[in-house]
CSV table of C-alpha atoms in Angstrom, one decimal:
chain,number,residue,atom,x,y,z
A,1,UNK,CA,22.8,12.9,-2.2
A,2,UNK,CA,26.3,11.5,-2.8
A,3,UNK,CA,27.3,8.6,-0.6
A,4,UNK,CA,29.9,10.7,1.2
A,5,UNK,CA,27.6,13.6,1.9
A,6,UNK,CA,25.6,13.9,5.1
A,7,UNK,CA,22.2,15.2,6.1
A,8,UNK,CA,21.7,15.9,9.8
A,9,UNK,CA,18.2,16.1,11.4
A,10,UNK,CA,18.2,17.0,15.1
A,11,UNK,CA,16.2,18.4,18.1
A,12,UNK,CA,13.3,16.1,17.2
A,13,UNK,CA,11.4,13.3,18.9
A,14,UNK,CA,12.2,10.0,17.2
A,15,UNK,CA,10.1,6.8,17.0
A,16,UNK,CA,12.4,4.2,15.4
A,17,UNK,CA,9.9,1.3,15.3
A,18,UNK,CA,12.8,-1.0,15.7
A,19,UNK,CA,12.5,-4.4,17.5
A,20,UNK,CA,12.6,-2.7,20.9
A,21,UNK,CA,10.4,0.3,19.9
A,22,UNK,CA,13.3,2.6,20.8
A,23,UNK,CA,12.2,6.2,21.1
A,24,UNK,CA,14.1,9.5,21.8
A,25,UNK,CA,12.2,12.5,23.2
A,26,UNK,CA,14.9,14.7,21.7
A,27,UNK,CA,17.4,13.1,19.3
A,28,UNK,CA,19.1,13.2,15.9
A,29,UNK,CA,19.4,11.2,12.7
A,30,UNK,CA,22.4,11.3,10.4
A,31,UNK,CA,21.9,10.2,6.8
A,32,UNK,CA,24.9,9.5,4.5
A,33,UNK,CA,23.9,9.1,0.9
A,34,UNK,CA,20.8,6.9,0.8
A,35,UNK,CA,21.4,5.2,4.1
A,36,UNK,CA,20.8,5.9,7.8
A,37,UNK,CA,24.3,6.2,9.2
A,38,UNK,CA,23.5,6.8,12.9
A,39,UNK,CA,20.8,8.1,15.3
A,40,UNK,CA,20.5,8.6,19.0
A,41,UNK,CA,19.6,11.0,21.8
A,42,UNK,CA,20.6,14.6,21.9
A,43,UNK,CA,22.2,16.6,19.2
A,44,UNK,CA,24.4,15.1,16.5
A,45,UNK,CA,28.2,15.3,17.0
A,46,UNK,CA,29.7,18.6,16.0
A,47,UNK,CA,32.7,17.1,14.3
A,48,UNK,CA,30.8,15.3,11.5
A,49,UNK,CA,32.5,15.8,8.1
A,50,UNK,CA,30.9,16.5,4.7
A,51,UNK,CA,27.6,17.8,6.2
A,52,UNK,CA,25.6,19.3,3.4
A,53,UNK,CA,22.6,20.2,5.4
A,54,UNK,CA,21.4,20.4,9.0
A,55,UNK,CA,17.7,20.5,9.8
A,56,UNK,CA,16.5,21.9,13.2
A,57,UNK,CA,13.4,19.7,13.6
A,58,UNK,CA,12.2,21.2,16.9
A,59,UNK,CA,8.5,20.5,17.3
A,60,UNK,CA,8.6,17.4,15.0
A,61,UNK,CA,8.4,13.7,15.3
A,62,UNK,CA,10.6,11.7,12.9
A,63,UNK,CA,9.3,8.2,11.9
A,64,UNK,CA,10.1,5.7,9.2
A,65,UNK,CA,8.2,6.5,6.0
A,66,UNK,CA,4.8,5.0,5.7
A,67,UNK,CA,4.4,1.8,3.6
A,68,UNK,CA,1.2,1.2,1.6
A,69,UNK,CA,0.6,-2.5,1.0
A,70,UNK,CA,-2.6,-2.4,-1.1
A,71,UNK,CA,-4.0,0.0,-3.7
A,72,UNK,CA,-5.7,0.3,-7.1
A,73,UNK,CA,-4.5,3.6,-8.6
A,74,UNK,CA,-6.8,3.6,-11.7
A,75,UNK,CA,-9.8,4.1,-9.3
A,76,UNK,CA,-8.7,7.7,-8.7
A,77,UNK,CA,-10.8,8.7,-11.7
A,78,UNK,CA,-13.9,6.9,-10.5
A,79,UNK,CA,-14.1,8.3,-7.0
A,80,UNK,CA,-17.5,9.0,-5.4
A,81,UNK,CA,-19.5,6.4,-7.3
A,82,UNK,CA,-21.6,3.6,-6.0
A,83,UNK,CA,-21.3,5.0,-2.5
A,84,UNK,CA,-24.0,2.8,-0.9
A,85,UNK,CA,-23.1,-0.7,-2.2
A,86,UNK,CA,-21.5,-3.8,-0.8
A,87,UNK,CA,-18.5,-5.2,-2.5
A,88,UNK,CA,-20.1,-7.5,-5.1
A,89,UNK,CA,-22.8,-4.9,-6.1
A,90,UNK,CA,-20.1,-2.2,-6.2
A,91,UNK,CA,-17.9,-4.3,-8.5
A,92,UNK,CA,-20.9,-5.0,-10.8
A,93,UNK,CA,-21.7,-1.3,-10.9
A,94,UNK,CA,-18.1,-0.2,-11.7
A,95,UNK,CA,-16.6,-2.9,-13.8
A,96,UNK,CA,-18.3,-1.7,-17.0
A,97,UNK,CA,-16.6,1.8,-16.5
A,98,UNK,CA,-13.2,0.4,-15.4
A,99,UNK,CA,-13.2,-1.8,-18.5
A,100,UNK,CA,-12.9,1.5,-20.6
A,101,UNK,CA,-9.6,2.8,-19.1
A,102,UNK,CA,-6.6,3.5,-21.3
A,103,UNK,CA,-3.0,4.5,-20.9
A,104,UNK,CA,-3.5,8.3,-20.4
A,105,UNK,CA,-6.2,7.7,-17.9
A,106,UNK,CA,-4.1,5.2,-15.9
A,107,UNK,CA,-1.1,7.6,-16.0
A,108,UNK,CA,-3.2,10.5,-14.6
A,109,UNK,CA,-4.9,8.3,-12.0
A,110,UNK,CA,-1.5,6.9,-10.9
A,111,UNK,CA,-0.1,10.4,-10.5
A,112,UNK,CA,-3.1,11.5,-8.4
A,113,UNK,CA,-2.9,8.4,-6.2
A,114,UNK,CA,0.8,8.7,-5.7
A,115,UNK,CA,0.8,12.4,-5.1
A,116,UNK,CA,-1.9,12.1,-2.4
A,117,UNK,CA,0.0,9.4,-0.6
A,118,UNK,CA,3.5,11.0,-0.9
A,119,UNK,CA,2.4,14.4,0.5
A,120,UNK,CA,1.0,12.5,3.4
A,121,UNK,CA,4.1,10.6,4.5
A,122,UNK,CA,4.1,7.5,2.2
A,123,UNK,CA,7.6,6.7,1.0
A,124,UNK,CA,6.9,3.1,-0.2
A,125,UNK,CA,3.8,2.6,-2.3
A,126,UNK,CA,2.3,-0.3,-4.3
A,127,UNK,CA,-0.4,-0.7,-6.9
A,128,UNK,CA,-2.4,-3.8,-7.6
A,129,UNK,CA,-3.5,-3.3,-11.2
A,130,UNK,CA,-5.5,-6.0,-12.8
A,131,UNK,CA,-7.7,-4.3,-15.5
A,132,UNK,CA,-6.1,-4.6,-19.0
A,133,UNK,CA,-8.6,-3.8,-21.7
A,134,UNK,CA,-7.5,-4.8,-25.2
A,135,UNK,CA,-5.7,-2.0,-27.0
A,136,UNK,CA,-5.4,0.2,-23.9
A,137,UNK,CA,-1.7,0.7,-24.2
A,138,UNK,CA,1.2,0.1,-21.8
A,139,UNK,CA,-0.6,0.4,-18.5
A,140,UNK,CA,2.1,-1.2,-16.3
A,141,UNK,CA,4.7,1.2,-17.9
A,142,UNK,CA,2.5,4.2,-17.2
A,143,UNK,CA,2.1,3.3,-13.5
A,144,UNK,CA,5.8,2.6,-13.0
A,145,UNK,CA,6.8,5.8,-14.9
A,146,UNK,CA,4.5,7.9,-12.6
A,147,UNK,CA,6.0,6.3,-9.5
A,148,UNK,CA,9.6,6.9,-10.8
A,149,UNK,CA,8.9,10.5,-11.5
A,150,UNK,CA,7.3,11.0,-8.1
A,151,UNK,CA,10.4,9.6,-6.4
A,152,UNK,CA,8.5,7.0,-4.4
A,153,UNK,CA,9.8,3.5,-3.7
A,154,UNK,CA,7.3,1.3,-5.5
A,155,UNK,CA,6.0,-2.3,-6.0
A,156,UNK,CA,3.7,-3.0,-8.9
A,157,UNK,CA,1.5,-6.0,-8.3
A,158,UNK,CA,0.8,-7.0,-11.9
A,159,UNK,CA,-2.7,-8.3,-11.6
A,160,UNK,CA,-4.9,-10.3,-14.0
A,161,UNK,CA,-8.4,-11.6,-14.5
A,162,UNK,CA,-9.5,-14.5,-16.7
A,163,UNK,CA,-12.9,-15.4,-15.1
A,164,UNK,CA,-15.6,-13.2,-16.6
A,165,UNK,CA,-19.4,-13.2,-16.5
A,166,UNK,CA,-19.7,-16.1,-18.9
A,167,UNK,CA,-17.5,-18.2,-16.5
A,168,UNK,CA,-19.5,-17.2,-13.4
A,169,UNK,CA,-17.3,-14.3,-12.5
A,170,UNK,CA,-18.0,-10.6,-12.0
A,171,UNK,CA,-16.0,-8.8,-14.7
A,172,UNK,CA,-17.5,-8.2,-18.2
A,173,UNK,CA,-16.3,-10.6,-20.8
A,174,UNK,CA,-14.4,-7.9,-22.7
A,175,UNK,CA,-12.5,-6.9,-19.5
A,176,UNK,CA,-10.4,-10.0,-18.9
A,177,UNK,CA,-7.3,-11.6,-20.4
A,178,UNK,CA,-6.7,-15.2,-21.4
A,179,UNK,CA,-4.8,-17.5,-19.1
A,180,UNK,CA,-1.8,-17.7,-21.3
A,181,UNK,CA,-1.9,-14.0,-22.2
A,182,UNK,CA,-2.0,-13.0,-18.5
A,183,UNK,CA,0.9,-15.2,-17.6
A,184,UNK,CA,3.0,-14.1,-20.5
A,185,UNK,CA,2.3,-10.4,-19.9
A,186,UNK,CA,3.1,-10.8,-16.2
A,187,UNK,CA,6.4,-12.5,-16.9
A,188,UNK,CA,7.3,-9.8,-19.4
A,189,UNK,CA,6.6,-7.1,-16.8
A,190,UNK,CA,8.8,-8.8,-14.2
A,191,UNK,CA,11.6,-9.1,-16.7
A,192,UNK,CA,11.4,-5.5,-17.8
A,193,UNK,CA,10.9,-3.8,-14.4
A,194,UNK,CA,11.7,-5.9,-11.3
A,195,UNK,CA,14.9,-4.9,-9.4
A,196,UNK,CA,15.9,-7.3,-6.7
A,197,UNK,CA,18.7,-5.1,-5.2
A,198,UNK,CA,18.8,-3.8,-1.6
A,199,UNK,CA,18.0,-0.2,-2.5
A,200,UNK,CA,15.6,-1.1,-5.4
A,201,UNK,CA,13.1,1.7,-6.3
A,202,UNK,CA,10.9,-0.6,-8.4
A,203,UNK,CA,9.8,-4.2,-7.8
A,204,UNK,CA,7.1,-6.3,-9.3
A,205,UNK,CA,4.8,-9.0,-7.8
A,206,UNK,CA,2.6,-11.6,-9.5
A,207,UNK,CA,-1.0,-10.7,-8.5
A,208,UNK,CA,-4.1,-12.5,-10.0
A,209,UNK,CA,-7.0,-10.4,-8.8
A,210,UNK,CA,-9.3,-12.6,-6.6
A,211,UNK,CA,-10.9,-16.0,-6.3
A,212,UNK,CA,-14.1,-14.8,-8.0
A,213,UNK,CA,-12.3,-13.2,-11.0
A,214,UNK,CA,-9.6,-15.7,-11.9
A,215,UNK,CA,-9.5,-19.3,-12.7
A,216,UNK,CA,-8.0,-22.0,-10.5
A,217,UNK,CA,-5.4,-22.6,-13.1
A,218,UNK,CA,-4.4,-18.9,-13.2
A,219,UNK,CA,-3.9,-18.9,-9.5
A,220,UNK,CA,-1.9,-22.2,-9.6
A,221,UNK,CA,0.3,-21.2,-12.6
A,222,UNK,CA,0.7,-17.7,-11.2
A,223,UNK,CA,2.2,-19.0,-8.0
A,224,UNK,CA,4.5,-21.3,-10.0
A,225,UNK,CA,5.6,-18.3,-12.1
A,226,UNK,CA,6.3,-16.1,-9.2
A,227,UNK,CA,8.4,-18.6,-7.5
A,228,UNK,CA,10.3,-19.4,-10.7
A,229,UNK,CA,11.1,-15.7,-11.1
A,230,UNK,CA,11.8,-15.1,-7.4
A,231,UNK,CA,9.1,-12.4,-6.8
A,232,UNK,CA,6.3,-12.0,-4.4
A,233,UNK,CA,2.6,-13.0,-4.7
A,234,UNK,CA,-0.4,-10.8,-4.0
A,235,UNK,CA,-4.2,-11.2,-4.2
A,236,UNK,CA,-7.5,-10.3,-2.5
A,237,UNK,CA,-8.7,-12.8,0.1
A,238,UNK,CA,-11.6,-13.3,2.6
A,239,UNK,CA,-12.9,-9.8,2.1
A,240,UNK,CA,-16.7,-10.4,2.4
A,241,UNK,CA,-19.2,-13.0,3.5
A,242,UNK,CA,-20.3,-13.2,-0.1
A,243,UNK,CA,-16.8,-14.2,-1.2
A,244,UNK,CA,-16.7,-17.0,1.4
A,245,UNK,CA,-20.1,-18.3,0.1
A,246,UNK,CA,-18.8,-18.0,-3.5
A,247,UNK,CA,-15.7,-20.1,-2.7
A,248,UNK,CA,-17.8,-22.8,-0.9
A,249,UNK,CA,-20.3,-23.0,-3.8
A,250,UNK,CA,-17.6,-23.1,-6.5
A,251,UNK,CA,-14.7,-25.0,-4.9
A,252,UNK,CA,-16.3,-26.8,-1.9
A,253,UNK,CA,-14.1,-25.0,0.6
A,254,UNK,CA,-13.5,-21.6,2.2
A,255,UNK,CA,-11.0,-19.0,0.7
A,256,UNK,CA,-8.0,-20.0,2.9
A,257,UNK,CA,-8.2,-23.7,2.2
A,258,UNK,CA,-8.7,-22.9,-1.5
A,259,UNK,CA,-5.7,-20.6,-1.5
A,260,UNK,CA,-3.6,-23.3,0.2
A,261,UNK,CA,-4.7,-25.9,-2.4
A,262,UNK,CA,-3.4,-23.6,-5.2
A,263,UNK,CA,0.0,-22.8,-3.6
A,264,UNK,CA,-1.1,-19.4,-2.3
A,265,UNK,CA,0.0,-19.5,1.3
A,266,UNK,CA,3.6,-18.8,2.2
A,267,UNK,CA,6.1,-16.2,3.4
A,268,UNK,CA,6.3,-14.7,-0.1
A,269,UNK,CA,2.5,-14.1,-0.2
A,270,UNK,CA,0.4,-11.2,1.1
A,271,UNK,CA,-3.3,-10.8,0.7
A,272,UNK,CA,-5.6,-7.8,0.9
A,273,UNK,CA,-8.4,-7.5,3.5
A,274,UNK,CA,-8.7,-11.0,5.2
A,275,UNK,CA,-11.8,-9.7,7.0
A,276,UNK,CA,-13.6,-13.0,7.4
A,277,UNK,CA,-11.0,-15.3,9.0
A,278,UNK,CA,-11.8,-18.0,11.5
A,279,UNK,CA,-9.2,-19.4,14.0
A,280,UNK,CA,-8.0,-22.1,11.7
A,281,UNK,CA,-7.5,-19.5,8.9
A,282,UNK,CA,-5.4,-17.3,11.1
A,283,UNK,CA,-3.4,-20.3,12.3
A,284,UNK,CA,-2.7,-21.2,8.6
A,285,UNK,CA,-1.5,-17.7,7.8
A,286,UNK,CA,0.7,-17.7,11.0
A,287,UNK,CA,2.1,-21.2,10.2
A,288,UNK,CA,3.0,-20.2,6.6
A,289,UNK,CA,3.9,-16.5,7.5
A,290,UNK,CA,1.4,-15.3,4.9
A,291,UNK,CA,1.0,-11.5,5.1
A,292,UNK,CA,-2.1,-9.3,5.3
A,293,UNK,CA,-2.8,-5.8,4.0
A,294,UNK,CA,-5.4,-4.4,6.4
A,295,UNK,CA,-7.6,-1.7,4.7
A,296,UNK,CA,-9.9,-0.4,7.5
A,297,UNK,CA,-11.5,2.5,5.7
A,298,UNK,CA,-12.3,0.5,2.6
A,299,UNK,CA,-13.7,-2.3,4.6
A,300,UNK,CA,-16.0,0.1,6.4
A,301,UNK,CA,-17.0,1.9,3.2
A,302,UNK,CA,-18.1,-1.4,1.6
A,303,UNK,CA,-19.6,-2.7,4.9
A,304,UNK,CA,-17.3,-5.7,4.6
A,305,UNK,CA,-16.6,-6.1,8.4
A,306,UNK,CA,-13.8,-5.7,10.9
A,307,UNK,CA,-10.7,-7.8,10.3
A,308,UNK,CA,-9.3,-9.6,13.3
A,309,UNK,CA,-6.0,-7.7,13.4
A,310,UNK,CA,-5.3,-8.2,17.1
A,311,UNK,CA,-5.7,-11.9,16.8
A,312,UNK,CA,-3.5,-12.0,13.6
A,313,UNK,CA,-0.8,-10.1,15.4
A,314,UNK,CA,-1.0,-12.3,18.5
A,315,UNK,CA,-0.6,-15.4,16.3
A,316,UNK,CA,2.5,-13.9,14.5
A,317,UNK,CA,0.8,-13.0,11.1
A,318,UNK,CA,2.7,-10.1,9.4
A,319,UNK,CA,0.2,-7.3,9.0
A,320,UNK,CA,0.6,-3.9,7.1
A,321,UNK,CA,-1.9,-1.2,6.2
A,322,UNK,CA,-3.4,-0.4,2.8
A,323,UNK,CA,-5.4,2.5,1.4
A,324,UNK,CA,-7.2,0.3,-1.2
A,325,UNK,CA,-8.5,1.8,-4.3
A,326,UNK,CA,-9.9,5.3,-4.0
A,327,UNK,CA,-13.3,4.2,-5.4
A,328,UNK,CA,-13.7,2.6,-1.9
A,329,UNK,CA,-11.6,5.1,0.1
A,330,UNK,CA,-12.0,8.4,-1.5
A,331,UNK,CA,-9.4,10.2,0.7
A,332,UNK,CA,-6.5,8.2,-0.9
A,333,UNK,CA,-4.3,8.7,2.2
A,334,UNK,CA,-2.5,6.2,4.3
A,335,UNK,CA,-1.7,8.3,7.4
A,336,UNK,CA,-5.4,8.5,8.2
A,337,UNK,CA,-5.4,4.7,8.2
A,338,UNK,CA,-3.2,4.7,11.4
A,339,UNK,CA,-6.1,6.2,13.3
A,340,UNK,CA,-8.8,4.3,11.5
A,341,UNK,CA,-7.1,1.0,12.1
A,342,UNK,CA,-6.9,1.7,15.8
A,343,UNK,CA,-10.5,3.0,16.1
A,344,UNK,CA,-12.2,0.4,14.0
A,345,UNK,CA,-10.4,-2.5,15.6
A,346,UNK,CA,-11.6,-1.2,19.0
A,347,UNK,CA,-15.1,-1.8,17.9
A,348,UNK,CA,-14.3,-5.5,17.7
A,349,UNK,CA,-14.1,-8.1,20.4
A,350,UNK,CA,-11.0,-6.8,22.0
A,351,UNK,CA,-12.4,-3.4,22.5
A,352,UNK,CA,-10.0,-0.9,24.1
A,353,UNK,CA,-7.2,-3.5,24.2
A,354,UNK,CA,-7.3,-4.1,20.4
A,355,UNK,CA,-4.6,-1.8,19.3
A,356,UNK,CA,-2.6,1.1,20.8
A,357,UNK,CA,-0.9,4.0,19.1
A,358,UNK,CA,2.5,2.4,18.8
A,359,UNK,CA,1.0,-0.8,17.3
A,360,UNK,CA,-0.9,1.3,14.8
A,361,UNK,CA,2.4,3.1,13.8
A,362,UNK,CA,4.1,-0.3,13.5
A,363,UNK,CA,1.4,-1.5,11.1
A,364,UNK,CA,1.9,1.5,8.9
A,365,UNK,CA,5.7,1.2,8.8
A,366,UNK,CA,7.6,-2.0,9.8
A,367,UNK,CA,4.5,-4.2,9.3
A,368,UNK,CA,4.1,-2.9,5.8
A,369,UNK,CA,7.8,-3.5,5.1
A,370,UNK,CA,7.4,-7.1,6.3
A,371,UNK,CA,4.4,-7.7,4.1
A,372,UNK,CA,6.3,-6.4,1.0
A,373,UNK,CA,9.3,-8.5,1.9
A,374,UNK,CA,11.6,-5.5,2.6
A,375,UNK,CA,11.9,-5.3,6.4
A,376,UNK,CA,15.7,-5.6,6.1
A,377,UNK,CA,15.8,-2.4,4.1
A,378,UNK,CA,13.0,-0.1,5.2
A,379,UNK,CA,10.2,0.2,7.9
A,380,UNK,CA,12.3,1.2,10.9
A,381,UNK,CA,15.0,3.8,11.6
A,382,UNK,CA,18.2,1.8,12.1
A,383,UNK,CA,21.9,2.3,11.0
A,384,UNK,CA,22.4,0.7,7.6
A,385,UNK,CA,18.8,0.9,6.5
A,386,UNK,CA,17.6,3.0,3.6
A,387,UNK,CA,16.9,6.7,4.4
A,388,UNK,CA,13.1,6.7,4.0
A,389,UNK,CA,11.8,8.9,6.8
A,390,UNK,CA,9.2,11.6,7.5
A,391,UNK,CA,9.2,14.7,9.7
A,392,UNK,CA,5.7,15.3,11.2
A,393,UNK,CA,5.0,18.8,12.5
A,394,UNK,CA,3.3,18.4,15.9
A,395,UNK,CA,3.7,21.9,17.5
A,396,UNK,CA,0.7,23.6,15.9
A,397,UNK,CA,-2.8,24.0,17.3
A,398,UNK,CA,-3.9,20.6,16.1
A,399,UNK,CA,-1.3,18.7,18.2
A,400,UNK,CA,0.7,20.9,20.6
A,401,UNK,CA,-1.3,20.1,23.8
A,402,UNK,CA,-0.8,16.3,23.3
A,403,UNK,CA,2.4,15.5,25.3
A,404,UNK,CA,3.2,12.1,23.7
A,405,UNK,CA,4.2,12.6,20.0
A,406,UNK,CA,3.2,9.1,18.8
A,407,UNK,CA,-0.2,9.5,20.4
A,408,UNK,CA,-0.5,12.9,18.7
A,409,UNK,CA,0.3,11.4,15.4
A,410,UNK,CA,-2.1,8.5,15.6
A,411,UNK,CA,-5.0,9.8,17.7
A,412,UNK,CA,-4.8,13.4,16.5
A,413,UNK,CA,-5.8,15.2,13.3
A,414,UNK,CA,-3.7,14.4,10.2
A,415,UNK,CA,-0.3,15.9,10.9
A,416,UNK,CA,1.4,18.1,8.4
A,417,UNK,CA,4.5,16.7,6.7
A,418,UNK,CA,7.4,19.2,6.9
A,419,UNK,CA,9.8,16.9,5.0
A,420,UNK,CA,9.7,13.4,3.5
A,421,UNK,CA,12.8,11.6,2.3
A,422,UNK,CA,13.0,8.6,0.0
A,423,UNK,CA,16.4,6.9,-0.5
A,424,UNK,CA,17.9,10.0,1.0
A,425,UNK,CA,16.2,12.4,-1.5
A,426,UNK,CA,13.7,14.9,-0.2
A,427,UNK,CA,10.3,14.6,-2.1
A,428,UNK,CA,8.0,16.7,0.2
A,429,UNK,CA,8.6,20.1,1.8
A,430,UNK,CA,6.0,21.9,4.0
A,431,UNK,CA,3.2,19.6,2.9
A,432,UNK,CA,3.9,20.1,-0.8
A,433,UNK,CA,5.4,17.8,-3.4
A,434,UNK,CA,8.9,18.8,-4.7
A,435,UNK,CA,8.8,16.2,-7.5
A,436,UNK,CA,5.5,17.0,-9.2
A,437,UNK,CA,3.0,19.8,-9.8
A,438,UNK,CA,0.0,19.0,-7.6
A,439,UNK,CA,-2.3,21.6,-9.4
A,440,UNK,CA,-1.4,20.2,-12.8
A,441,UNK,CA,-2.2,16.6,-11.5
A,442,UNK,CA,-5.5,17.8,-10.2
A,443,UNK,CA,-6.4,19.2,-13.6
A,444,UNK,CA,-5.4,16.2,-15.5
A,445,UNK,CA,-7.2,13.7,-13.2
A,446,UNK,CA,-10.4,15.8,-13.5
A,447,UNK,CA,-10.1,15.8,-17.3
A,448,UNK,CA,-9.4,12.1,-17.5
A,449,UNK,CA,-12.3,11.3,-15.1
A,450,UNK,CA,-14.7,13.3,-17.3
A,451,UNK,CA,-13.4,11.5,-20.4
A,452,UNK,CA,-13.8,8.1,-18.9
A,453,UNK,CA,-17.4,9.1,-17.8
A,454,UNK,CA,-18.2,10.1,-21.4
A,455,UNK,CA,-16.8,6.9,-22.9
A,456,UNK,CA,-18.6,4.7,-20.4
A,457,UNK,CA,-21.9,6.6,-20.9
A,458,UNK,CA,-22.1,8.0,-17.4
A,459,UNK,CA,-22.2,11.7,-18.4
């Protein structure tokens, strides 16, 4: 939409998720170009000029678009495998298959992952891709191309692994890169694809995979590279008890102390999971403003445990939500993580006081924007911010008898998305993608999953 053209959405409940949690039982949003121009209670002014479209959003809740902070798209074509394993056993079972991926597989898997998220209210997505078999093609370009065509705002966390089985790690020897090769390829990806502008649609982060799949030198030099290039840093941290034992045996310290020793704590860093954090770990994350991607469904699927999200938030740690790879969260949806984050955290020490509906919505929107370093641009509905927003339909059988719309969205069944806008452009209408053919994606992902199974000897 041209900068001087306007979209008006009105007669809707609005949860802005701004610093004051401002809400309007019935209000309006005015979008000009790719920015939110104004919003407030009641109908929009009648004298607005250059209005291309007015949407009567009666029966809807408008929120910021959801922000996914951790994912592995390639796993879309290995869903439903190793369903009764803990993390380490699951990785050992699946790495030999993952090591056979190629560019067409990764492109199809990225399309499947992005489509599922986008049609469910995600407007900013990310992918932590760290498996780069030799001769597999341009995997980073395939993922970024899929996100661009889908119309979703996107961060590629360019991952890497250089600690294989022969070094005491988990990946097969043929599934890792060399230290120098990983660093050079990561720098090349940043140079080709990272956009640092306010309304960037594609950004890149430096993302060695995990303490048990990368060398200390790759972590240390990766952090130096990211800071030299001015991009963010991402990795897995403190996901399981076994990881903590691994770090203590190999490095003589727990994961958080190890990360700090390699330069991996800071306001430009976010880590996935952080399930097994003691008080001093949480204090270190709070002191350094290191972010966390909370992945409740994946943590439950792999029996990893319950992250101490209420304690992290109380300490001032930035926390967002993540789907995680669909080999450990087969639904591939982020909007269900709002509910699961709330429910699973209530099983922890804080019980019913752990999280409420508005805190869960904040995790999935503004919290995610913080973690990705984009809270000035997205994550809340405020004048001047980018027009990434979602209209959730709450007047059907599934939600109509719940008076509070935010409670309906978080506690209720997955709500239909009537419209989703990214950068002012509509990408979803009536729960269907406008930017891609969902049926064609379903066929291609099924075909690529079968091809991978045949190559890996699973069929």
